[in-house]
Tab-separated table of N, CA and C in Angstrom:
chain	number	residue	atom	x	y	z
A	15	MET	N	-31.448	38.334	-20.259
A	15	MET	CA	-30.601	37.264	-19.799
A	15	MET	C	-29.214	37.441	-20.424
A	16	ALA	N	-28.184	37.471	-19.597
A	16	ALA	CA	-26.817	37.679	-20.073
A	16	ALA	C	-26.194	36.350	-20.476
A	17	THR	N	-25.434	36.393	-21.543
A	17	THR	CA	-24.717	35.191	-21.950
A	17	THR	C	-23.415	35.112	-21.176
A	18	ALA	N	-22.771	33.967	-21.228
A	18	ALA	CA	-21.512	33.777	-20.505
A	18	ALA	C	-20.459	34.779	-20.961
A	19	ALA	N	-20.479	35.163	-22.209
A	19	ALA	CA	-19.485	36.094	-22.736
A	19	ALA	C	-19.691	37.510	-22.189
A	20	HIS	N	-20.909	37.815	-21.721
A	20	HIS	CA	-21.203	39.149	-21.248
A	20	HIS	C	-21.336	39.244	-19.739
A	21	GLN	N	-21.030	38.210	-19.015
A	21	GLN	CA	-21.129	38.252	-17.560
A	21	GLN	C	-19.963	39.041	-16.977
A	22	ALA	N	-20.220	39.661	-15.849
A	22	ALA	CA	-19.167	40.415	-15.160
A	22	ALA	C	-18.110	39.454	-14.638
A	23	PRO	N	-16.862	39.905	-14.567
A	23	PRO	CA	-15.815	39.033	-14.032
A	23	PRO	C	-16.098	38.726	-12.567
A	24	PRO	N	-15.631	37.571	-12.073
A	24	PRO	CA	-15.887	37.220	-10.690
A	24	PRO	C	-15.207	38.223	-9.747
A	25	ALA	N	-15.847	38.468	-8.622
A	25	ALA	CA	-15.285	39.392	-7.638
A	25	ALA	C	-13.993	38.816	-7.079
A	26	LEU	N	-13.075	39.709	-6.698
A	26	LEU	CA	-11.832	39.261	-6.082
A	26	LEU	C	-12.165	38.583	-4.761
A	27	SER	N	-11.554	37.475	-4.543
A	27	SER	CA	-11.819	36.706	-3.337
A	27	SER	C	-10.498	36.323	-2.686
A	28	GLY	N	-10.444	36.438	-1.369
A	28	GLY	CA	-9.262	36.022	-0.622
A	28	GLY	C	-9.000	34.543	-0.727
A	29	TYR	N	-9.985	33.801	-1.253
A	29	TYR	CA	-9.803	32.368	-1.449
A	29	TYR	C	-9.312	32.062	-2.863
A	30	ARG	N	-9.380	33.058	-3.755
A	30	ARG	CA	-8.907	32.881	-5.134
A	30	ARG	C	-7.522	33.497	-5.324
A	31	ILE	N	-7.297	34.672	-4.735
A	31	ILE	CA	-6.002	35.332	-4.832
A	31	ILE	C	-4.964	34.473	-4.125
A	32	MET	N	-3.804	34.336	-4.733
A	32	MET	CA	-2.785	33.421	-4.215
A	32	MET	C	-1.479	34.150	-3.905
A	33	TRP	N	-0.717	33.547	-3.036
A	33	TRP	CA	0.670	33.926	-2.780
A	33	TRP	C	1.507	32.707	-3.108
A	34	LEU	N	2.562	32.902	-3.858
A	34	LEU	CA	3.476	31.818	-4.199
A	34	LEU	C	4.751	32.023	-3.390
A	35	LEU	N	5.115	31.009	-2.614
A	35	LEU	CA	6.325	31.055	-1.803
A	35	LEU	C	7.346	30.090	-2.373
A	36	VAL	N	8.576	30.527	-2.463
A	36	VAL	CA	9.680	29.675	-2.899
A	36	VAL	C	10.675	29.648	-1.752
A	37	LEU	N	10.902	28.442	-1.217
A	37	LEU	CA	11.845	28.234	-0.123
A	37	LEU	C	12.939	27.332	-0.650
A	38	PHE	N	14.187	27.639	-0.342
A	38	PHE	CA	15.253	26.823	-0.910
A	38	PHE	C	16.467	26.755	-0.011
A	39	ASP	N	17.203	25.682	-0.196
A	39	ASP	CA	18.485	25.456	0.468
A	39	ASP	C	19.431	24.991	-0.628
A	40	LEU	N	20.286	25.899	-1.074
A	40	LEU	CA	21.181	25.602	-2.189
A	40	LEU	C	22.620	25.504	-1.694
A	41	PRO	N	23.388	24.588	-2.263
A	41	PRO	CA	24.793	24.482	-1.857
A	41	PRO	C	25.581	25.714	-2.310
A	42	VAL	N	26.508	26.153	-1.458
A	42	VAL	CA	27.325	27.335	-1.775
A	42	VAL	C	28.791	27.089	-1.402
A	43	GLY	N	29.203	25.828	-1.429
A	43	GLY	CA	30.557	25.469	-1.021
A	43	GLY	C	31.632	25.826	-2.030
A	44	THR	N	31.265	25.893	-3.297
A	44	THR	CA	32.243	26.225	-4.336
A	44	THR	C	31.834	27.524	-5.028
A	45	LYS	N	32.755	28.115	-5.757
A	45	LYS	CA	32.464	29.344	-6.490
A	45	LYS	C	31.330	29.117	-7.498
A	46	LYS	N	31.371	27.965	-8.180
A	46	LYS	CA	30.330	27.637	-9.163
A	46	LYS	C	28.956	27.524	-8.479
A	47	GLN	N	28.899	26.894	-7.304
A	47	GLN	CA	27.636	26.750	-6.574
A	47	GLN	C	27.116	28.107	-6.095
A	48	ARG	N	28.006	28.966	-5.614
A	48	ARG	CA	27.597	30.304	-5.173
A	48	ARG	C	27.035	31.101	-6.337
A	49	LYS	N	27.695	30.996	-7.497
A	49	LYS	CA	27.222	31.710	-8.689
A	49	LYS	C	25.840	31.191	-9.107
A	50	SER	N	25.651	29.898	-9.037
A	50	SER	CA	24.370	29.297	-9.393
A	50	SER	C	23.262	29.745	-8.431
A	51	ALA	N	23.571	29.753	-7.128
A	51	ALA	CA	22.588	30.175	-6.128
A	51	ALA	C	22.240	31.658	-6.309
A	52	THR	N	23.231	32.487	-6.560
A	52	THR	CA	22.996	33.912	-6.788
A	52	THR	C	22.157	34.121	-8.041
A	53	GLY	N	22.444	33.358	-9.088
A	53	GLY	CA	21.661	33.452	-10.322
A	53	GLY	C	20.204	33.081	-10.100
A	54	PHE	N	19.959	32.073	-9.275
A	54	PHE	CA	18.590	31.659	-8.977
A	54	PHE	C	17.853	32.767	-8.219
A	55	ARG	N	18.493	33.336	-7.207
A	55	ARG	CA	17.867	34.424	-6.448
A	55	ARG	C	17.588	35.630	-7.358
A	56	THR	N	18.513	35.942	-8.235
A	56	THR	CA	18.321	37.054	-9.178
A	56	THR	C	17.146	36.779	-10.105
A	57	LYS	N	17.021	35.551	-10.569
A	57	LYS	CA	15.897	35.184	-11.445
A	57	LYS	C	14.571	35.353	-10.717
A	58	LEU	N	14.527	34.956	-9.427
A	58	LEU	CA	13.299	35.131	-8.655
A	58	LEU	C	12.921	36.615	-8.583
A	59	LEU	N	13.893	37.467	-8.349
A	59	LEU	CA	13.630	38.912	-8.312
A	59	LEU	C	13.140	39.404	-9.668
A	60	ASP	N	13.765	38.920	-10.752
A	60	ASP	CA	13.354	39.298	-12.109
A	60	ASP	C	11.913	38.876	-12.398
A	61	LEU	N	11.471	37.781	-11.776
A	61	LEU	CA	10.101	37.283	-11.962
A	61	LEU	C	9.095	38.017	-11.072
A	62	GLY	N	9.558	38.969	-10.282
A	62	GLY	CA	8.646	39.745	-9.451
A	62	GLY	C	8.484	39.236	-8.031
A	63	PHE	N	9.320	38.286	-7.629
A	63	PHE	CA	9.284	37.811	-6.254
A	63	PHE	C	9.998	38.824	-5.373
A	64	GLU	N	9.636	38.873	-4.106
A	64	GLU	CA	10.369	39.700	-3.161
A	64	GLU	C	10.952	38.800	-2.084
A	65	MET	N	12.094	39.223	-1.562
A	65	MET	CA	12.757	38.410	-0.551
A	65	MET	C	12.102	38.656	0.802
A	66	SER	N	11.646	37.577	1.442
A	66	SER	CA	11.104	37.651	2.784
A	66	SER	C	12.213	37.353	3.791
A	67	GLN	N	12.994	36.329	3.502
A	67	GLN	CA	14.201	35.975	4.230
A	67	GLN	C	15.208	35.535	3.175
A	68	PHE	N	16.457	35.282	3.563
A	68	PHE	CA	17.490	35.031	2.570
A	68	PHE	C	17.124	33.904	1.601
A	69	SER	N	16.516	32.843	2.069
A	69	SER	CA	16.150	31.720	1.196
A	69	SER	C	14.641	31.528	1.100
A	70	VAL	N	13.885	32.610	1.312
A	70	VAL	CA	12.424	32.569	1.221
A	70	VAL	C	11.966	33.773	0.397
A	71	TYR	N	11.330	33.486	-0.722
A	71	TYR	CA	10.846	34.538	-1.609
A	71	TYR	C	9.350	34.345	-1.817
A	72	LEU	N	8.613	35.447	-2.019
A	72	LEU	CA	7.179	35.330	-2.236
A	72	LEU	C	6.707	36.285	-3.307
A	73	ARG	N	5.558	35.909	-3.898
A	73	ARG	CA	4.977	36.713	-4.973
A	73	ARG	C	3.472	36.646	-4.901
A	74	PHE	N	2.839	37.787	-5.070
A	74	PHE	CA	1.388	37.923	-5.126
A	74	PHE	C	0.924	37.513	-6.514
A	75	CYS	N	-0.111	36.673	-6.586
A	75	CYS	CA	-0.657	36.224	-7.874
A	75	CYS	C	-2.166	36.431	-7.889
A	76	ALA	N	-2.705	36.740	-9.048
A	76	ALA	CA	-4.135	37.032	-9.180
A	76	ALA	C	-5.006	35.795	-9.001
A	77	GLY	N	-4.432	34.620	-9.173
A	77	GLY	CA	-5.214	33.393	-9.039
A	77	GLY	C	-4.335	32.172	-9.223
A	78	LYS	N	-4.958	31.025	-9.133
A	78	LYS	CA	-4.226	29.763	-9.216
A	78	LYS	C	-3.529	29.597	-10.565
A	79	GLU	N	-4.165	30.028	-11.626
A	79	GLU	CA	-3.573	29.880	-12.953
A	79	GLU	C	-2.274	30.672	-13.064
A	80	GLN	N	-2.287	31.900	-12.567
A	80	GLN	CA	-1.078	32.723	-12.609
A	80	GLN	C	-0.006	32.132	-11.690
A	81	ALA	N	-0.405	31.637	-10.529
A	81	ALA	CA	0.553	31.009	-9.611
A	81	ALA	C	1.204	29.795	-10.277
A	82	GLU	N	0.429	29.002	-10.985
A	82	GLU	CA	0.972	27.833	-11.690
A	82	GLU	C	1.953	28.258	-12.781
A	83	ALA	N	1.642	29.331	-13.484
A	83	ALA	CA	2.534	29.818	-14.538
A	83	ALA	C	3.875	30.256	-13.938
A	84	TYR	N	3.833	30.956	-12.815
A	84	TYR	CA	5.080	31.372	-12.170
A	84	TYR	C	5.832	30.185	-11.580
A	85	ALA	N	5.110	29.200	-11.070
A	85	ALA	CA	5.770	28.000	-10.548
A	85	ALA	C	6.551	27.307	-11.661
A	86	ARG	N	5.984	27.247	-12.856
A	86	ARG	CA	6.699	26.638	-13.989
A	86	ARG	C	7.956	27.434	-14.333
A	87	LYS	N	7.876	28.769	-14.251
A	87	LYS	CA	9.054	29.595	-14.531
A	87	LYS	C	10.142	29.366	-13.481
A	88	VAL	N	9.742	29.202	-12.226
A	88	VAL	CA	10.709	28.911	-11.167
A	88	VAL	C	11.353	27.556	-11.424
A	89	GLU	N	10.560	26.567	-11.814
A	89	GLU	CA	11.087	25.228	-12.115
A	89	GLU	C	12.135	25.284	-13.220
A	90	GLN	N	11.899	26.117	-14.227
A	90	GLN	CA	12.848	26.244	-15.331
A	90	GLN	C	14.153	26.892	-14.882
A	91	ALA	N	14.095	27.729	-13.848
A	91	ALA	CA	15.279	28.461	-13.384
A	91	ALA	C	16.061	27.712	-12.306
A	92	MET	N	15.553	26.575	-11.854
A	92	MET	CA	16.192	25.863	-10.744
A	92	MET	C	17.606	25.414	-11.087
A	93	PRO	N	18.526	25.563	-10.114
A	93	PRO	CA	19.870	25.019	-10.304
A	93	PRO	C	19.820	23.489	-10.309
A	94	SER	N	20.915	22.872	-10.708
A	94	SER	CA	20.940	21.405	-10.820
A	94	SER	C	21.063	20.700	-9.479
A	95	SER	N	21.395	21.430	-8.411
A	95	SER	CA	21.487	20.798	-7.101
A	95	SER	C	20.825	21.683	-6.055
A	96	GLY	N	20.558	21.109	-4.901
A	96	GLY	CA	19.906	21.838	-3.826
A	96	GLY	C	18.470	21.383	-3.674
A	97	LYS	N	17.804	21.947	-2.697
A	97	LYS	CA	16.414	21.587	-2.406
A	97	LYS	C	15.562	22.846	-2.497
A	98	ILE	N	14.445	22.750	-3.238
A	98	ILE	CA	13.564	23.894	-3.460
A	98	ILE	C	12.123	23.457	-3.241
A	99	HIS	N	11.389	24.269	-2.484
A	99	HIS	CA	9.959	24.050	-2.282
A	99	HIS	C	9.220	25.219	-2.914
A	100	ILE	N	8.123	24.923	-3.615
A	100	ILE	CA	7.230	25.951	-4.150
A	100	ILE	C	5.879	25.694	-3.505
A	101	ILE	N	5.381	26.697	-2.787
A	101	ILE	CA	4.134	26.537	-2.047
A	101	ILE	C	3.164	27.632	-2.468
A	102	GLY	N	1.944	27.260	-2.785
A	102	GLY	CA	0.895	28.224	-3.083
A	102	GLY	C	-0.093	28.263	-1.931
A	103	ILE	N	-0.378	29.467	-1.446
A	103	ILE	CA	-1.383	29.614	-0.395
A	103	ILE	C	-2.350	30.717	-0.797
A	104	THR	N	-3.558	30.632	-0.280
A	104	THR	CA	-4.544	31.664	-0.583
A	104	THR	C	-4.235	32.926	0.211
A	105	ASP	N	-4.815	34.021	-0.232
A	105	ASP	CA	-4.638	35.282	0.472
A	105	ASP	C	-5.188	35.185	1.897
A	106	LYS	N	-6.281	34.440	2.086
A	106	LYS	CA	-6.851	34.251	3.426
A	106	LYS	C	-5.858	33.539	4.335
A	107	GLN	N	-5.146	32.542	3.818
A	107	GLN	CA	-4.133	31.851	4.615
A	107	GLN	C	-2.957	32.787	4.900
A	108	TYR	N	-2.582	33.583	3.930
A	108	TYR	CA	-1.459	34.514	4.075
A	108	TYR	C	-1.734	35.536	5.184
A	109	GLU	N	-2.996	35.953	5.314
A	109	GLU	CA	-3.373	36.918	6.348
A	109	GLU	C	-3.041	36.415	7.756
A	110	ASN	N	-2.969	35.109	7.934
A	110	ASN	CA	-2.750	34.523	9.257
A	110	ASN	C	-1.280	34.371	9.640
A	111	ILE	N	-0.374	34.831	8.785
A	111	ILE	CA	1.049	34.734	9.110
A	111	ILE	C	1.347	35.643	10.298
A	112	ARG	N	2.069	35.117	11.257
A	112	ARG	CA	2.539	35.912	12.396
A	112	ARG	C	4.027	36.138	12.213
A	113	THR	N	4.432	37.396	12.204
A	113	THR	CA	5.833	37.745	11.986
A	113	THR	C	6.388	38.405	13.235
A	114	TYR	N	7.570	37.954	13.647
A	114	TYR	CA	8.230	38.514	14.823
A	114	TYR	C	9.648	38.927	14.451
A	115	ARG	N	10.079	40.024	15.002
A	115	ARG	CA	11.478	40.452	14.902
A	115	ARG	C	11.968	40.466	16.340
A	116	GLY	N	12.787	39.453	16.659
A	116	GLY	CA	13.103	39.229	18.062
A	116	GLY	C	11.833	38.728	18.732
A	117	ARG	N	11.447	39.338	19.817
A	117	ARG	CA	10.196	38.965	20.488
A	117	ARG	C	9.062	39.936	20.174
A	118	ASN	N	9.333	40.899	19.302
A	118	ASN	CA	8.333	41.907	18.962
A	118	ASN	C	7.557	41.476	17.728
A	119	ARG	N	6.245	41.413	17.872
A	119	ARG	CA	5.398	41.037	16.743
A	119	ARG	C	5.253	42.217	15.801
A	120	GLU	N	5.425	41.939	14.520
A	120	GLU	CA	5.250	42.962	13.498
A	120	GLU	C	3.821	42.928	12.995
A	121	GLN	N	3.433	43.991	12.316
A	121	GLN	CA	2.106	44.055	11.724
A	121	GLN	C	1.926	42.917	10.732
A	122	SER	N	0.712	42.422	10.616
A	122	SER	CA	0.421	41.345	9.680
A	122	SER	C	0.746	41.776	8.264
A	123	PRO	N	1.173	40.837	7.430
A	123	PRO	CA	1.467	41.184	6.034
A	123	PRO	C	0.196	41.639	5.326
A	124	LYS	N	0.369	42.445	4.291
A	124	LYS	CA	-0.785	42.916	3.530
A	124	LYS	C	-0.517	42.775	2.048
A	125	ASN	N	-1.573	42.893	1.281
A	125	ASN	CA	-1.451	42.830	-0.171
A	125	ASN	C	-0.642	44.015	-0.670
A	126	PRO	N	-0.042	43.890	-1.850
A	126	PRO	CA	0.665	45.035	-2.431
A	126	PRO	C	-0.282	46.229	-2.530
A	127	ASP	N	0.267	47.448	-2.397
A	127	ASP	CA	-0.561	48.648	-2.436
A	127	ASP	C	-1.253	48.840	-3.783
A	128	GLN	N	-0.558	48.524	-4.860
A	128	GLN	CA	-1.142	48.695	-6.185
A	128	GLN	C	-1.094	47.396	-6.936
A	129	TYR	N	-2.256	46.938	-7.364
A	129	TYR	CA	-2.303	45.724	-8.159
A	129	TYR	C	-3.503	45.853	-9.072
A	130	ALA	N	-3.267	45.843	-10.356
A	130	ALA	CA	-4.351	46.011	-11.317
A	130	ALA	C	-4.628	44.696	-12.026
A	131	LEU	N	-5.879	44.375	-12.156
A	131	LEU	CA	-6.288	43.194	-12.915
A	131	LEU	C	-6.953	43.668	-14.191
A	132	PHE	N	-6.613	43.034	-15.298
A	132	PHE	CA	-7.194	43.428	-16.569
A	132	PHE	C	-8.088	42.346	-17.076
């Protein structure tokens, strides 16, 4: 009989793996606002997010706990004005995204090619 300390880690599940999306609308009317918005986008890139659209960034996370940790980091980097949404979705939900360029449907998004869990 195995103890809890010796049990195998849970299998990866599309219901456990998460994607964190950050959507934002930041003011850019003044030089200071543009600098703040650029700094926020740069911070998202530094945190490992990739740009999906100009104001939409996403990041692959191993689970809800990691997604929550990154959400807190995004909250700390937020500018003092503007509107920001942080959305967590499961990998199974992410698989259902339909992407179009013009009227041409693109291939469904996929997980990063290399991702190691320790």
